[in-house]
mmCIF file of C-alpha atoms in Angstrom:
data_model
loop_
_atom_site.group_PDB
_atom_site.id
_atom_site.type_symbol
_atom_site.label_atom_id
_atom_site.label_comp_id
_atom_site.label_asym_id
_atom_site.label_seq_id
_atom_site.Cartn_x
_atom_site.Cartn_y
_atom_site.Cartn_z
ATOM 1 C CA UNK A 1 0.000 0.000 0.000
ATOM 2 C CA UNK A 2 1.405 3.376 -1.035
ATOM 3 C CA UNK A 3 1.178 6.534 1.062
ATOM 4 C CA UNK A 4 1.930 9.401 -1.318
ATOM 5 C CA UNK A 5 1.894 12.078 1.387
ATOM 6 C CA UNK A 6 4.493 10.286 3.534
ATOM 7 C CA UNK A 7 6.441 8.894 0.533
ATOM 8 C CA UNK A 8 6.228 5.397 2.005
ATOM 9 C CA UNK A 9 4.951 1.991 0.984
ATOM 10 C CA UNK A 10 3.987 -0.917 3.242
ATOM 11 C CA UNK A 11 5.179 -4.314 2.075
ATOM 12 C CA UNK A 12 3.486 -7.376 3.638
ATOM 13 C CA UNK A 13 4.050 -11.103 3.050
ATOM 14 C CA UNK A 14 4.014 -14.500 4.735
ATOM 15 C CA UNK A 15 6.624 -17.218 5.126
ATOM 16 C CA UNK A 16 6.017 -20.952 5.580
ATOM 17 C CA UNK A 17 7.804 -20.925 8.958
ATOM 18 C CA UNK A 18 8.688 -18.304 11.568
ATOM 19 C CA UNK A 19 11.582 -16.148 10.411
ATOM 20 C CA UNK A 20 12.997 -12.659 10.633
ATOM 21 C CA UNK A 21 12.710 -10.417 7.627
ATOM 22 C CA UNK A 22 14.629 -7.638 5.972
ATOM 23 C CA UNK A 23 14.034 -5.788 2.731
ATOM 24 C CA UNK A 24 16.866 -4.238 0.763
ATOM 25 C CA UNK A 25 15.417 -1.610 -1.560
ATOM 26 C CA UNK A 26 16.043 1.599 -3.413
ATOM 27 C CA UNK A 27 15.856 3.315 -6.759
ATOM 28 C CA UNK A 28 16.403 1.092 -9.788
ATOM 29 C CA UNK A 29 19.794 -0.691 -9.595
ATOM 30 C CA UNK A 30 20.434 0.614 -6.076
ATOM 31 C CA UNK A 31 19.777 -1.369 -2.889
ATOM 32 C CA UNK A 32 20.932 1.493 -0.658
ATOM 33 C CA UNK A 33 18.120 1.233 1.924
ATOM 34 C CA UNK A 34 17.147 -1.462 4.417
ATOM 35 C CA UNK A 35 13.899 -2.092 6.325
ATOM 36 C CA UNK A 36 13.910 -4.850 8.958
ATOM 37 C CA UNK A 37 11.564 -6.866 11.116
ATOM 38 C CA UNK A 38 13.734 -8.838 13.566
ATOM 39 C CA UNK A 39 10.894 -10.807 15.198
ATOM 40 C CA UNK A 40 10.478 -14.511 14.351
ATOM 41 C CA UNK A 41 7.059 -14.673 12.696
ATOM 42 C CA UNK A 42 5.297 -16.206 9.688
ATOM 43 C CA UNK A 43 3.617 -12.873 8.819
ATOM 44 C CA UNK A 44 5.729 -9.864 8.016
ATOM 45 C CA UNK A 45 5.152 -6.197 7.311
ATOM 46 C CA UNK A 46 7.738 -3.458 6.825
ATOM 47 C CA UNK A 47 7.503 0.149 5.721
ATOM 48 C CA UNK A 48 9.718 1.352 2.903
ATOM 49 C CA UNK A 49 10.599 5.039 3.297
ATOM 50 C CA UNK A 50 12.185 7.712 1.131
ATOM 51 C CA UNK A 51 10.545 6.590 -2.091
ATOM 52 C CA UNK A 52 10.446 8.843 -5.142
ATOM 53 C CA UNK A 53 7.007 9.292 -6.777
ATOM 54 C CA UNK A 54 6.851 8.024 -10.335
ATOM 55 C CA UNK A 55 10.295 6.399 -10.159
ATOM 56 C CA UNK A 56 11.110 2.738 -10.682
ATOM 57 C CA UNK A 57 12.311 1.058 -7.477
ATOM 58 C CA UNK A 58 13.459 -2.456 -6.695
ATOM 59 C CA UNK A 59 13.282 -4.580 -3.564
ATOM 60 C CA UNK A 60 14.665 -7.914 -2.378
ATOM 61 C CA UNK A 61 13.376 -9.768 0.697
ATOM 62 C CA UNK A 62 15.644 -11.876 2.922
ATOM 63 C CA UNK A 63 14.110 -14.130 5.576
ATOM 64 C CA UNK A 64 16.140 -16.080 8.136
ATOM 65 C CA UNK A 65 14.577 -18.864 10.216
ATOM 66 C CA UNK A 66 15.467 -19.854 13.803
ATOM 67 C CA UNK A 67 18.146 -22.293 12.557
ATOM 68 C CA UNK A 68 19.891 -19.569 10.534
ATOM 69 C CA UNK A 69 18.696 -20.767 7.113
ATOM 70 C CA UNK A 70 18.287 -17.787 4.773
ATOM 71 C CA UNK A 71 15.856 -17.441 1.905
ATOM 72 C CA UNK A 72 16.177 -14.572 -0.574
ATOM 73 C CA UNK A 73 13.447 -13.492 -2.977
ATOM 74 C CA UNK A 74 13.882 -12.559 -6.604
ATOM 75 C CA UNK A 75 14.232 -8.864 -7.322
ATOM 76 C CA UNK A 76 10.848 -7.153 -7.289
ATOM 77 C CA UNK A 77 10.283 -3.986 -9.297
ATOM 78 C CA UNK A 78 7.656 -1.327 -8.699
ATOM 79 C CA UNK A 79 6.847 2.296 -9.427
ATOM 80 C CA UNK A 80 5.901 4.377 -6.402
ATOM 81 C CA UNK A 81 2.359 5.581 -7.154
ATOM 82 C CA UNK A 82 0.354 8.457 -5.743
ATOM 83 C CA UNK A 83 -3.363 9.187 -5.842
ATOM 84 C CA UNK A 84 -4.523 10.269 -9.333
ATOM 85 C CA UNK A 85 -1.432 9.033 -11.190
ATOM 86 C CA UNK A 86 -2.004 7.934 -14.783
ATOM 87 C CA UNK A 87 -0.427 4.525 -15.367
ATOM 88 C CA UNK A 88 0.059 1.882 -18.043
ATOM 89 C CA UNK A 89 1.833 -1.429 -18.448
ATOM 90 C CA UNK A 90 3.436 -2.709 -21.639
ATOM 91 C CA UNK A 91 0.101 -2.644 -23.502
ATOM 92 C CA UNK A 92 -1.740 0.382 -24.900
ATOM 93 C CA UNK A 93 -4.346 0.709 -22.112
ATOM 94 C CA UNK A 94 -4.094 3.719 -19.780
ATOM 95 C CA UNK A 95 -5.512 3.698 -16.236
ATOM 96 C CA UNK A 96 -6.262 6.283 -13.580
ATOM 97 C CA UNK A 97 -4.913 5.221 -10.142
ATOM 98 C CA UNK A 98 -7.407 6.192 -7.416
ATOM 99 C CA UNK A 99 -7.981 4.850 -3.902
ATOM 100 C CA UNK A 100 -5.653 1.898 -4.502
ATOM 101 C CA UNK A 101 -7.498 0.770 -7.655
ATOM 102 C CA UNK A 102 -7.014 1.346 -11.363
ATOM 103 C CA UNK A 103 -9.769 2.712 -13.556
ATOM 104 C CA UNK A 104 -9.593 2.081 -17.299
ATOM 105 C CA UNK A 105 -10.067 4.649 -20.018
ATOM 106 C CA UNK A 106 -12.155 2.551 -22.426
ATOM 107 C CA UNK A 107 -10.888 4.511 -25.426
ATOM 108 C CA UNK A 108 -8.740 7.472 -26.397
ATOM 109 C CA UNK A 109 -11.778 9.751 -26.730
ATOM 110 C CA UNK A 110 -12.649 9.343 -23.034
ATOM 111 C CA UNK A 111 -9.011 9.981 -22.080
ATOM 112 C CA UNK A 112 -8.991 13.158 -24.198
ATOM 113 C CA UNK A 113 -12.148 14.435 -22.483
ATOM 114 C CA UNK A 114 -10.061 14.628 -19.286
ATOM 115 C CA UNK A 115 -6.492 15.313 -20.441
ATOM 116 C CA UNK A 116 -6.629 16.420 -24.083
ATOM 117 C CA UNK A 117 -3.760 15.075 -26.157
ATOM 118 C CA UNK A 118 -1.236 15.145 -23.276
ATOM 119 C CA UNK A 119 0.097 11.649 -22.600
ATOM 120 C CA UNK A 120 3.340 12.917 -21.042
ATOM 121 C CA UNK A 121 2.231 12.269 -17.459
ATOM 122 C CA UNK A 122 1.399 8.583 -17.996
ATOM 123 C CA UNK A 123 3.760 6.434 -15.891
ATOM 124 C CA UNK A 124 4.966 3.081 -17.201
ATOM 125 C CA UNK A 125 4.723 0.443 -14.452
ATOM 126 C CA UNK A 126 5.848 -3.209 -14.520
ATOM 127 C CA UNK A 127 3.095 -5.547 -15.737
ATOM 128 C CA UNK A 128 3.390 -7.556 -12.503
ATOM 129 C CA UNK A 129 2.596 -4.420 -10.489
ATOM 130 C CA UNK A 130 -0.248 -3.382 -12.805
ATOM 131 C CA UNK A 131 -1.770 -6.874 -12.543
ATOM 132 C CA UNK A 132 -1.718 -6.611 -8.748
ATOM 133 C CA UNK A 133 -3.823 -3.429 -8.724
ATOM 134 C CA UNK A 134 -7.528 -4.244 -8.640
ATOM 135 C CA UNK A 135 -9.578 -2.927 -11.569
ATOM 136 C CA UNK A 136 -12.174 -0.482 -10.203
ATOM 137 C CA UNK A 137 -14.137 0.069 -13.424
ATOM 138 C CA UNK A 138 -14.147 2.369 -16.434
ATOM 139 C CA UNK A 139 -13.617 6.111 -16.493
ATOM 140 C CA UNK A 140 -16.563 8.000 -17.939
ATOM 141 C CA UNK A 141 -16.334 11.130 -20.087
ATOM 142 C CA UNK A 142 -15.615 14.256 -18.087
ATOM 143 C CA UNK A 143 -18.804 15.983 -16.964
ATOM 144 C CA UNK A 144 -19.562 19.024 -19.073
ATOM 145 C CA UNK A 145 -17.512 17.746 -22.014
ATOM 146 C CA UNK A 146 -19.638 16.605 -24.902
ATOM 147 C CA UNK A 147 -18.281 14.159 -27.409
ATOM 148 C CA UNK A 148 -19.791 14.397 -30.863
ATOM 149 C CA UNK A 149 -19.558 11.948 -33.685
ATOM 150 C CA UNK A 150 -20.224 13.571 -37.013
ATOM 151 C CA UNK A 151 -21.311 11.163 -39.675
ATOM 152 C CA UNK A 152 -20.313 12.230 -43.154
ATOM 153 C CA UNK A 153 -22.463 11.387 -46.145
ATOM 154 C CA UNK A 154 -20.353 9.665 -48.780
ATOM 155 C CA UNK A 155 -23.077 9.660 -51.441
ATOM 156 C CA UNK A 156 -22.254 11.793 -54.456
ATOM 157 C CA UNK A 157 -24.130 15.062 -54.545
ATOM 158 C CA UNK A 158 -25.385 16.902 -57.571
ATOM 159 C CA UNK A 159 -24.839 20.586 -57.766
ATOM 160 C CA UNK A 160 -27.044 22.846 -59.823
ATOM 161 C CA UNK A 161 -26.167 26.235 -61.190
ATOM 162 C CA UNK A 162 -27.348 29.105 -59.013
ATOM 163 C CA UNK A 163 -30.590 30.684 -60.106
ATOM 164 C CA UNK A 164 -30.098 34.065 -61.616
ATOM 165 C CA UNK A 165 -32.398 36.963 -61.035
ATOM 166 C CA UNK A 166 -33.575 39.021 -63.991
ATOM 167 C CA UNK A 167 -33.423 42.690 -63.397
#
């Protein structure tokens, strides 16, 4: 769970036996920070601090059981998100991140009703992170913005010379 105001994220997980836990994390390719939970437990929760909004971070979990056996997770990648961020994975779909859920723009027209043609603020997040964010529904067109579809008539038209007036 991300807390954009405090620039923190809470990371929670379980292990199959009581163990301590530590998370090495930081900006992409930098494990310069450490969060620890030194209590032997099968459920763990640590807070990652000093995160940069919109930046790619990585984390690695190390758990050590009572016998000293260590288990290390694969590297996990995530983008630190804040309320109202625009996000996308590797596909073309764009989502609005609100209240811990993602809301889909069903088409480009709906997106443009909110943000015009500006796609510069859309953050690219790892597909594994995007898949872990519950889909909240579709975004509707912005209130007060009317979307018109103008149908053109492709039938040939016949023009007639303008009527002239006799003086």
